[in-house]
Coordinates of C-alpha atoms and ligand atoms in Angstrom, one line a residue:
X1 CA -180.0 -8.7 -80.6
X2 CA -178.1 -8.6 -77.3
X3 CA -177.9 -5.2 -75.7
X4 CA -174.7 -3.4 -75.4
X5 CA -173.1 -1.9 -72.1
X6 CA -170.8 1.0 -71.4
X7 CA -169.1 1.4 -67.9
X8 CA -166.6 4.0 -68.5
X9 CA -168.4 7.4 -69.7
X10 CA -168.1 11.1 -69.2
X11 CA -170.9 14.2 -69.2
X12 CA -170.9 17.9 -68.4
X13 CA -170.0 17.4 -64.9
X14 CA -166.5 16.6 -65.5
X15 CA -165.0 16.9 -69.0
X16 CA -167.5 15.6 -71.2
X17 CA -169.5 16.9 -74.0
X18 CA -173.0 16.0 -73.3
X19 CA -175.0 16.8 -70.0
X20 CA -175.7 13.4 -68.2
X21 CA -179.3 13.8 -69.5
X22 CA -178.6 13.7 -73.1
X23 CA -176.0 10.9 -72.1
X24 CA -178.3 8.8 -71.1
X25 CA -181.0 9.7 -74.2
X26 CA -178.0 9.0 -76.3
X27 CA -177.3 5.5 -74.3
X28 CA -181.4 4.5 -74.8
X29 CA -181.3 5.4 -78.6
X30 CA -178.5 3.1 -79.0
X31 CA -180.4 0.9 -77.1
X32 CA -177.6 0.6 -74.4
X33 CA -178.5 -1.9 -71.4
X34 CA -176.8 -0.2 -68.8
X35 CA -173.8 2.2 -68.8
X36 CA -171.9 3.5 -65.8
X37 CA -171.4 7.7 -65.5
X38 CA -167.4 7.9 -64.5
X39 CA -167.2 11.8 -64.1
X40 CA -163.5 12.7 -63.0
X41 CA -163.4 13.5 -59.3
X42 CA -167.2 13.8 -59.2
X43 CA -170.3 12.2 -58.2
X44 CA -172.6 14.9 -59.2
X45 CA -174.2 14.2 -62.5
X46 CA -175.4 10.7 -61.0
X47 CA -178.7 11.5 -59.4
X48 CA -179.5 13.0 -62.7
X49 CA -178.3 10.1 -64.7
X50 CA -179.8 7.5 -63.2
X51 CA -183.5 9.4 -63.0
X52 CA -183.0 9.5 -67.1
X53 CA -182.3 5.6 -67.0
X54 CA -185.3 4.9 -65.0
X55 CA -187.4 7.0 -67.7
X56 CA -185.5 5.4 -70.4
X57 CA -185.1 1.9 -69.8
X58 CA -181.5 2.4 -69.4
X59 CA -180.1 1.2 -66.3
X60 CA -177.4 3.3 -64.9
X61 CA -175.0 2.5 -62.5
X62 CA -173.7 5.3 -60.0
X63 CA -169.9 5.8 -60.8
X64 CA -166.7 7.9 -60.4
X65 CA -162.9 7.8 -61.7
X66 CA -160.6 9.5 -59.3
X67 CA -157.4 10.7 -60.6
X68 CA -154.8 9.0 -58.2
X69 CA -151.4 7.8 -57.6
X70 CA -149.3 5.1 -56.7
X71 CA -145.9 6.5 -55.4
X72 CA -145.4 8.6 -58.2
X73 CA -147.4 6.5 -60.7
X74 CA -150.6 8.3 -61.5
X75 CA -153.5 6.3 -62.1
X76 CA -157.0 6.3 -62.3
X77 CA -159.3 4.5 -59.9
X78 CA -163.2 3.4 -61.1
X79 CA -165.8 3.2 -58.2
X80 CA -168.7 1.3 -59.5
X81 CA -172.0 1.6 -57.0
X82 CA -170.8 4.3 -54.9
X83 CA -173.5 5.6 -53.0
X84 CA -173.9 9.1 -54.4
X85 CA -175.4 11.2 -51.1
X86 CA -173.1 9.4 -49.1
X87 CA -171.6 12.6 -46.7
X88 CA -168.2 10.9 -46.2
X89 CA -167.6 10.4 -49.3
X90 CA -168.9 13.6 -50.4
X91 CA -166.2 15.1 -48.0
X92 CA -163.2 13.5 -49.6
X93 CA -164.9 14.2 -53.1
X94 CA -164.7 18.4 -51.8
X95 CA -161.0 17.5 -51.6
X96 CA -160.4 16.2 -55.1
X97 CA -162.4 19.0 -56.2
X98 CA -160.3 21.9 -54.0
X99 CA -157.0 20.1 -55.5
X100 CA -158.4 20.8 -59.1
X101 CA -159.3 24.3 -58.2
X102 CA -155.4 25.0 -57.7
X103 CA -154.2 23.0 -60.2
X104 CA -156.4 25.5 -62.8
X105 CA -154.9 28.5 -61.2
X106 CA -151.1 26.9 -61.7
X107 CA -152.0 25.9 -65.4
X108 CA -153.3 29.6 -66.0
X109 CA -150.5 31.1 -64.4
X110 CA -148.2 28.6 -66.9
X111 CA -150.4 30.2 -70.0
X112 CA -149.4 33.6 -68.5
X113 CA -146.2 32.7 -68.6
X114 CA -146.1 31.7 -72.2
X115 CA -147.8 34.5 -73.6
X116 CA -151.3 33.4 -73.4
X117 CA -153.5 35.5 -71.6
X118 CA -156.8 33.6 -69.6
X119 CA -159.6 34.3 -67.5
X120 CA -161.1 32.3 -65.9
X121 CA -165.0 33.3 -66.9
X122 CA -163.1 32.3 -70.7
X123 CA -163.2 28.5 -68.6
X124 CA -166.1 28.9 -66.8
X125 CA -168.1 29.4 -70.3
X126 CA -166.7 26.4 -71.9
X127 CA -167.2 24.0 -68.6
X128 CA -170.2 22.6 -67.0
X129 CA -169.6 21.9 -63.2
X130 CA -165.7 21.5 -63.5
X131 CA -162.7 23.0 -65.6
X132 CA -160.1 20.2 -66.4
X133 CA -157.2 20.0 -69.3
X134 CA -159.8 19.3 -71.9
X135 CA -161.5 22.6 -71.1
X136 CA -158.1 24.6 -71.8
X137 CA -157.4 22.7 -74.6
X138 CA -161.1 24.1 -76.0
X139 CA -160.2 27.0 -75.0
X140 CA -156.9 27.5 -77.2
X141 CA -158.8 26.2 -80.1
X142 CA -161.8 28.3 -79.6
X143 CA -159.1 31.2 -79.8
X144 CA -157.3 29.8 -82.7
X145 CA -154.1 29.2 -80.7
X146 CA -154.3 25.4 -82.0
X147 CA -155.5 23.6 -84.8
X148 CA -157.4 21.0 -82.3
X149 CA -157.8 19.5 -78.6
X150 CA -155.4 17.1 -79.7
X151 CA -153.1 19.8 -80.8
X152 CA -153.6 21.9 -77.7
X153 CA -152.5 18.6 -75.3
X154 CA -149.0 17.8 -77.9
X155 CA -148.3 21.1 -77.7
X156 CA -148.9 22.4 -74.3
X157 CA -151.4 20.4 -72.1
X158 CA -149.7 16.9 -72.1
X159 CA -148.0 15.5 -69.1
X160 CA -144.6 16.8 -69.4
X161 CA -145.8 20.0 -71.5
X162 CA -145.1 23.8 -70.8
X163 CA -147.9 24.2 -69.2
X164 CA -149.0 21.5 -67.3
X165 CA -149.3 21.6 -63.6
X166 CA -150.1 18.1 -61.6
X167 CA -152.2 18.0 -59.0
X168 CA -152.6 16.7 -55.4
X169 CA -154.1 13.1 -55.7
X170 CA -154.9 11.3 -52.9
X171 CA -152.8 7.4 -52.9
X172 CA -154.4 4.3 -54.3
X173 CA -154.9 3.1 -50.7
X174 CA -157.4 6.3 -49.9
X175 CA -159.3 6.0 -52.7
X176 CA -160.0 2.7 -52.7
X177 CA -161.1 2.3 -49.0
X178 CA -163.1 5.7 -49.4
X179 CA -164.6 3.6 -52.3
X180 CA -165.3 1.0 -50.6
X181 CA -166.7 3.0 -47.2
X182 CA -169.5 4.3 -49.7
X183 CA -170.7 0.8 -50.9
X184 CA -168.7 0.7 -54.1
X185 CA -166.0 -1.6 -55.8
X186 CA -163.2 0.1 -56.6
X187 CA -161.4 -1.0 -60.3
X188 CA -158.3 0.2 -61.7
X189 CA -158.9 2.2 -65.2
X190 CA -157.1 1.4 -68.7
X191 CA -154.1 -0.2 -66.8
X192 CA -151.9 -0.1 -70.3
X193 CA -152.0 3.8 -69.9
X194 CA -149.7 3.0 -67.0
X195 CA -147.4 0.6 -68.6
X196 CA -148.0 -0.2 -72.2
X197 CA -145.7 -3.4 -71.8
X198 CA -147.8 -4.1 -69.1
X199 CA -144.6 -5.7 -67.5
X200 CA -145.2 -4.0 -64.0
X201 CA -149.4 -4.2 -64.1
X202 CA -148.9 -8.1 -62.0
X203 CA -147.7 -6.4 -59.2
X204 CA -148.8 -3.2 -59.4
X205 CA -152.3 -4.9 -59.6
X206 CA -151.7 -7.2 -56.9
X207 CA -150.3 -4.1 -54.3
X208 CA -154.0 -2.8 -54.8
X209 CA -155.7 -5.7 -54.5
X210 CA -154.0 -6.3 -50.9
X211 CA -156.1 -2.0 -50.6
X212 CA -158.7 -3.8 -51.6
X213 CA -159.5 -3.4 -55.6
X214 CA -162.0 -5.2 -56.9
X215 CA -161.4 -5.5 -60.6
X216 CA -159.6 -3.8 -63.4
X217 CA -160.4 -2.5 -67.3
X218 CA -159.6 -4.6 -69.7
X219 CA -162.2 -4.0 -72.5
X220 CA -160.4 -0.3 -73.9
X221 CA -160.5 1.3 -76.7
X222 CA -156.8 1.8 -76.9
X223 CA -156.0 -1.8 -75.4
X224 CA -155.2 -4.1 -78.5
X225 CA -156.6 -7.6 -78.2
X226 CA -154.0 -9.0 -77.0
X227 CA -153.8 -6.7 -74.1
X228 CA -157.2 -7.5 -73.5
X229 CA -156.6 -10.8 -73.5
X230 CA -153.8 -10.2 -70.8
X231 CA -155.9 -8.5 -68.7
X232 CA -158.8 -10.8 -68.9
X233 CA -156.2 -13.8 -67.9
X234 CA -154.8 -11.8 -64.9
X235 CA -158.0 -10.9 -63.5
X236 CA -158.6 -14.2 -63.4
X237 CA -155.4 -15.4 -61.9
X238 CA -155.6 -12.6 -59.1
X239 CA -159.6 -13.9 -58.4
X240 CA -160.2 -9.7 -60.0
X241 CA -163.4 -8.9 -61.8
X242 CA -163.2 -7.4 -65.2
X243 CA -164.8 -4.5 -66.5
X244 CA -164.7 -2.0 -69.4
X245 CA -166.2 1.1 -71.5
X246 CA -165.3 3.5 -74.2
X247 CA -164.1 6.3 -72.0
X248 CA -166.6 8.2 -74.2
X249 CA -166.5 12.1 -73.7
X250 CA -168.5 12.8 -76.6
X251 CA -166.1 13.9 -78.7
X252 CA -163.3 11.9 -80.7
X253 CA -160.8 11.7 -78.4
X254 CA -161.5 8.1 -77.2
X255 CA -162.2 7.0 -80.7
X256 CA -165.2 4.7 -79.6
X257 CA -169.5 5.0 -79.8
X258 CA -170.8 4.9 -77.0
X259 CA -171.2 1.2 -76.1
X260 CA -168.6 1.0 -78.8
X261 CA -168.7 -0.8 -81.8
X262 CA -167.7 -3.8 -83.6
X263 CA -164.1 -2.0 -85.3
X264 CA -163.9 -0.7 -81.4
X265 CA -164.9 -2.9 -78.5
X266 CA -167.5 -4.6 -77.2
X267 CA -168.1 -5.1 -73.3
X268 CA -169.8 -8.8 -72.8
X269 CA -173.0 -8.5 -70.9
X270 CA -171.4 -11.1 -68.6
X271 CA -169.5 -8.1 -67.3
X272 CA -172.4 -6.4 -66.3
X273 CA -173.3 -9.3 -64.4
X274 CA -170.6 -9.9 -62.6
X275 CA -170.4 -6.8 -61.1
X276 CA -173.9 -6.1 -60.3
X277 CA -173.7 -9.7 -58.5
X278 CA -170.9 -8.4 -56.3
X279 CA -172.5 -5.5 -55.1
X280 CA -175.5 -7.1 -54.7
X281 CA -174.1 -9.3 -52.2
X282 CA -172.6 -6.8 -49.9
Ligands
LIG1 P1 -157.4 16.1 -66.4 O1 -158.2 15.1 -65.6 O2 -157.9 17.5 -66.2 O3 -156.0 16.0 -66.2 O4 -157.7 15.8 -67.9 C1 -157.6 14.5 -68.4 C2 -158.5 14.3 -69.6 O5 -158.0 15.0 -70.7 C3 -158.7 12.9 -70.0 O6 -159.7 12.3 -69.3 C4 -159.2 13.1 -71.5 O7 -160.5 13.4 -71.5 C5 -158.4 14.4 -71.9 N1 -157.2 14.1 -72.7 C6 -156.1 13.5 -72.3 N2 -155.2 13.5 -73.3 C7 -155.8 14.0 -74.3 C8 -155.4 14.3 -75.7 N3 -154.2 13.9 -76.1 N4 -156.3 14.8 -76.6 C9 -157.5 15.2 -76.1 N5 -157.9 15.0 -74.9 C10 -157.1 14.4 -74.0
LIG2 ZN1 -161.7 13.1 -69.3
LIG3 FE1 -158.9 7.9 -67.2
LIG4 FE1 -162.3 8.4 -68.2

């Protein structure tokens, strides 16, 4: 049986459930080929990811998704092979992490506001290296303020909600040519989440291909077939390399295994290739 691959996934460092160790165990017991560790805004569960593969015959590929925007179109942008020590990129990696930092204190400061009372040692306790939405939305239903995570984002967290609080993300442009300074390729995450018509993603796409993107998802979990299909045909038309995961945190909110599944999706091997090719000839 062919082996599966996973290029979008999450551990303790950012938002995830499982530290990148027991990602990675997880990964080889489902006999995963390779996978790629996307922490949010951080590079710093890869060394330990990647010693894990090497142990467990998983091969792991450095990775980060930076939260980003376009004008004022947020997005998410995948870097694929980044090197991890690399002190530039560790310096604009500082920044990402400084604007989080102040985003938390604005979102408790909203809470506050609303009646709801939280320290941040309540955070710190739930969160590995960094405190994101997800850990708030633990948070409320650890204190029995709502039902579920799910609950917690509809009710407060969500884009638009009482209490959230954007941050400062760098521009499309930045990110990808720090991306690309550290030796990665630079691919633009779940593009439906941007527009599920996907009306605007040919030009959008093509703006960050002339910043230099390399590829974009289009095996996602919530991306139907036919907006896989869509995405497959205009990274090919725009010369783009496709790539895709679960966007698996461990818990339920992506809906996918890790490596997915056959009711999920499934990321052709050929994918794997593809990119490792590309970096391999730079
Ligand atoms: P942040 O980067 O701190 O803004 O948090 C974004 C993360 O929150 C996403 O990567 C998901 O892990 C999680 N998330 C977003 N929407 C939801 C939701 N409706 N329910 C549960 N988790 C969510
Ligand atoms: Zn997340
Ligand atoms: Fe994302
Ligand atoms: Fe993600």
């Amino acid at each position: 049986m062919s082996r599966h691959i996973d290029l979008h996934t999450h551990s303790t460092c950012s938002d995830g459930i499982l530290t990148p160790t027991a990602l990675v165990d997880l990964a080889a017991r489902r006999r995963l080929l390779a996978i790629s560790l996307t922490d949010h805004d951080t590079v710093a569960g890869v060394a330990e990811a990647v010693r894990r593969g090497r142990e467990k015959g998983v091969e792991v590929l450095p990775g980060i998704e930076v939260s980003s925007r376009l004008e004022n179109t947020s997005l998410h942008i995948l870097g694929y092979g980044i090197r991890p020590e690399d002190q530039n990129f560790l310096a604009f990696v500082e920044k990402l992490q400084a604007a989080r930092e102040q985003r938390n204190q604005g979102i408790i400061a909203r809470f506050a506001q609303l009646g709801i009372p939280i320290a941040q040692k309540e955070l710190t306790s739930l969160a590995g290296d960094q405190i994101g939405r997800p850990h708030f939305a633990r948070l409320l239903v650890k204190k029995g303020i709502c039902k579920s995570a799910a609950d917690a984002f509809a009710c407060y967290l969500k884009r638009g909600g009482p209490a959230f609080v954007e941050h400062e993300r760098p521009p499309a442009d930045e990110v990808i040519r720090e991306i690309d300074r550290a030796g990665g390729l630079a691919m633009l995450a779940h593009p439906a989440s941007l527009d599920s018509s996907l009306e605007k993603i040919p030009s959008l796409v093509a703006q960050l291909k002339g910043y230099g993107l390399s590829g974009i998802e289009a095996y996602y979990p919530t991306h139907s077939n036919k907006v896989c299909r869509v995405l497959l045909a205009l990274a090919s038309e725009q010369e783009l390399l496709p790539c895709g995961g679960t966007d698996f945190h461990g818990d339920s909110h992506s809906g996918a295994p890790l490596g997915g599944s056959a009711k999920t999706i499934r990321v052709p091997q050929q994918v794997w290739r593809e990119i490792m090719e590309r970096l391999n000839a730079r």
